[in-house]
């Protein structure tokens, strides 16, 4: 007992401490106080930070710290001191916050002891949570203490008081309270039931406080309802013992009175979206309580449920006929009324209405009583209509006395939940077979079916008049309501139920009177009485549209039977039919099908259970998604007038099915499929088809179509009339096949065959159809008319036979005979199709002959361009040159082959003028993009040791940590045109309202043609023909040996030093400096032999060369542009080298040949880049070029190295020599064949890059092996092209005396010794090809990984946004202030900061909890990209909304890898932003 008192005391202390009222004595003003700022949902982060900075005069970082803590914990003490100081801070914060928001921030001044008590209470709550997690005894004692009520006191128990104080607590205290409830009451089922009873007891008050609160539902005690109401046994107990359904519905009525008008109907004009959104939580609780249907009904459960149902009917009564509207005539409505709230309520109630109906259908007695109550409610809402004046309608000898009402003039509402609920209950009565007992509860004289039908009929007439544009002056609000009325989200409890109610009316009313009522409400009685004589085309169009809409509704009434209870069908058959009609429009992905199917209370559509019965799944390719295609056997179920088709879907489905039938050489008739049989309660609906007025309507339409002077008909109207005829004939045929002729009362055939009048020229419907068949304008309907006439004949034969079997047989024979009579028509169609096919073949043959002739005429051009598929026609016009022989396909040495020069005539994409590319002409340029890249790095994330101002780029780092890549889209412009275009872009950018997609200050623009992001242009410089005299070359080769060449180089270096150093240390390579100091050769040596004079380029080309070189320098080093900087030529060479290596790496990665698979853009870009590198040196001082070359010669490269081959023996011999000089750092037991294979593999990428370089530098045609494959023979072809021996060690053997001292000194170098002793990192060759990280096949593995992710900078357990870098595999905390960094004075998010180091600003991330790939570039640019994870239907699931299991698609991931390796990330981002421009886009900088 003392233990209970102990818990009781501390719980009471908890209550007192967290409340704002503590029992403290009066304090002095000079004691310590805190100015406490509380969290709310009205102010954003930025608003709070702004207010704190202004009020407290604090730094940004401090204000951010306060704001983060307030959002996390619910409050924060932002000022401490005397009372006056804190009060002043409070007023300042409030005043500043009012400047940016209508609501001031919630600030209070609290005494330090109050703060201390509250903090202690939270610690106590956390401690109790911990104790209860492992002590069940303590948990039970705690629950008992919390539920104990004080004897003789009216105060609620402790836990109820805590719940009632929930809305007054701040965020942190609420969390502790909710954790206490979870760890105690929800862990013990008995106490959970008691807690639920306390919760329901104070439910109304809790919900009212939540609705007036401003905190999210997730931190409100009302959110606990889902934990209790969804437990079936607990929900049933609450219904029986506490009538929870009535409590929830009464709560709804009590929180919505402000929206009731004088007629006691809801009217949500001027509603508060936030407040109404909180009301939806109450509706969700009703859904939770009804989600599990009871299997056993007790009398008390039945009674309490009915009471709750009656209470719910009160809500529906307030919604029945709410927000009535009247047609605007004369002038347009000034302001569109609010309509969203009413539709949103309908959406929220849709599943609840269905669940109420399903609960009622569980018990026959309950269903009948519920039907009676609902019927009473409908009648009470219809008193005004019942008491209104009457009018009489006469038609075809039939009279209807009905109430005076016109939809086009009187008030009408689209909201009729009571009527629709009654329709749903009636269908369930039919399904149970209990309609026969209905008169026991609702006497027939009180039923008044005309009243029940009235309001749904008005709603359908309203839709028809909106389609006829009679309500266009009522604005967009009505159009939006009509859209949702028929949309999949609402139609199940709106549009569908209205059709059912009309079917109920048709089954219970006289068919002629029912059609008279329909004609009267559609205001078409005059249109069919032939009293209209007008030439007003708008009025005629209006009448025609209304007739079409009315006929469509009549088709739905008699033809739509796929509702369990209306027709003899199952739910699976209903879903299959929906899917069939969706796939008749076009093949669809799984998500699109699911989106177009209605969901039940569990958000299920039933799609998976039936989809494979009617459709075949087609797997996706590298892009796109998998789609379902309809099986051929399911096509027979296609109904052109499917009632869930929109106008667009109807047209598309009709077109697709006619097109398919035409391709199969079938007629284009699309008759309705045989419908299922009506349930007994609805069996009389078919009498609509053969009643007098229906026959009259059909005859009138056909007569007007034949009458050339009549314009009150359309082809669409005729199609619908044909469809109704077909339905009537199919119905009669089905009945005749099932029963003897004398038992069939349905006589559509006889009535359709009856003459329209007794006049001499009177015609029946069959005669009219024969005439329609001969009208040329109705050629498209000829097949359908033929099908109907065949059906007339079939039914006639069935009528003439008395035996069912004989009738069936004769019917089949008649169909065969009819088919024979139309063989001629089919043969004619087939003949025409064959003629068209032959004509197409003839044209294709002519085109093929012309192509062959052109290829023969221009054979050389095709031979030379076959290696570059997809090359633009405007790029090259080649001159005829002799065929290149194999022996001349050598790029270097005395036997170098000839340069293949081309006459280039290019077309500018801007001015469309052609120009030949010459060095003396004005420049033409390629749009290009220069970017930093880490695609080839061997050391990801390696920091840049030196800033751009001091970095020396002459020697490229062997690990290729960073490089400068130049890519081009291949589109050509005049330099002048490009400059004008860029100036125009700059001018238009100044006038833009939205954020620019590119940085003009950095020279960025979009290619005018393909919209790729570019930031410079490459000048197009023609390849200059270079000839070599083989005799002089041989003489020079004999004279200039390797030793002589080294001596000559040293002489030139010495000469350079003497001329330019002026006392400085000579720039002589260390490897040459030893043992060769006596060399004093003349500076002008024999190397001058054969050197050609420098090329003279036009000024325009020089300008573009300087511009491009400066851009490379600026972007590559990230420094301001400076064309005089000596590093400009270095960066030019660097980007050439890196671009070549990147393209070679990509070709090798894809297994493609070196030259034969280059894309057009790669070919043109490389060619322009190489020629630019040649031309760039003329814009720099020659002294600078010489200085760089001398530094490049400061070291000599040395290559590293099958059984018993010459190469293996040479490798072993060479390796042994090198080992002697390496001081034992290299082992000597490595076999020669292994050395040779390693050398060959390691040097091949270098040789491939060299081949690319010299091909585009010199223009020598490469060997055939390099054009067609990248496997065997490639190494030999590379050596041949580069004039190297295949055994590279022969080079060392031939010049061993010269090479030996160089090797000795190189091996003794301290840097090399450090590498050999593994004291520093060694880059191994061939370099490792980079790829995106390995991802798990199952996406749930990534989700598990993310669930264990903890932000390294945050200690709380709040949900983070883990993001995976696909370059390195790092997981980052995205979009959180905790991980933001400062870069150049700007705040950037964790992802952007990581991208700067991992990918030189370009990176690919995967948002794990959203399954979205994000591409980023720089600080402020990015875009979403499809994730490589697909579900079993071949679709991505962004946001994980569908929740299907996801698996990695290797093809998609490979495509993403290629986007990176092809350096197309920037291009993807630019195109995405161009197509998805937004005024206020996503803040990528804080990602």
Short mmCIF file of C-alpha atoms in Angstrom, two decimals, residues 34 46 100 172 257-258 289 314 393 456 498 504 565 790 889 1054 1062 1065 1140 1245 1274 1319 1329 1339 1399 1478:
data_model
loop_
_atom_site.label_atom_id
_atom_site.label_comp_id
_atom_site.label_asym_id
_atom_site.label_seq_id
_atom_site.Cartn_x
_atom_site.Cartn_y
_atom_site.Cartn_z
CA UNK A 34 13.55 33.14 -17.57
CA UNK A 46 13.15 31.79 -40.57
CA UNK A 100 6.21 38.74 -40.13
CA UNK A 172 8.53 18.01 -24.63
CA UNK A 257 -22.13 24.19 -35.77
CA UNK A 258 -20.45 27.34 -37.04
CA UNK A 289 -13.97 2.07 -34.97
CA UNK A 314 -28.00 13.55 -38.41
CA UNK A 393 -46.60 15.85 -68.65
CA UNK A 456 -30.14 11.97 -57.81
CA UNK A 498 -27.08 8.11 -58.22
CA UNK A 504 -34.20 1.44 -58.18
CA UNK A 565 -26.86 -6.76 -55.61
CA UNK A 790 -28.38 -9.33 -88.07
CA UNK A 889 47.96 3.61 -91.18
CA UNK A 1054 71.52 24.81 -71.56
CA UNK A 1062 70.36 35.51 -65.95
CA UNK A 1065 69.83 28.13 -61.17
CA UNK A 1140 41.00 11.77 -73.73
CA UNK A 1245 45.13 2.37 -71.64
CA UNK A 1274 44.05 -4.34 -80.31
CA UNK A 1319 55.90 4.12 -47.24
CA UNK A 1329 37.79 1.85 -63.34
CA UNK A 1339 15.67 -2.19 -50.93
CA UNK A 1399 32.80 14.80 -56.70
CA UNK A 1478 9.05 26.99 -60.71
#
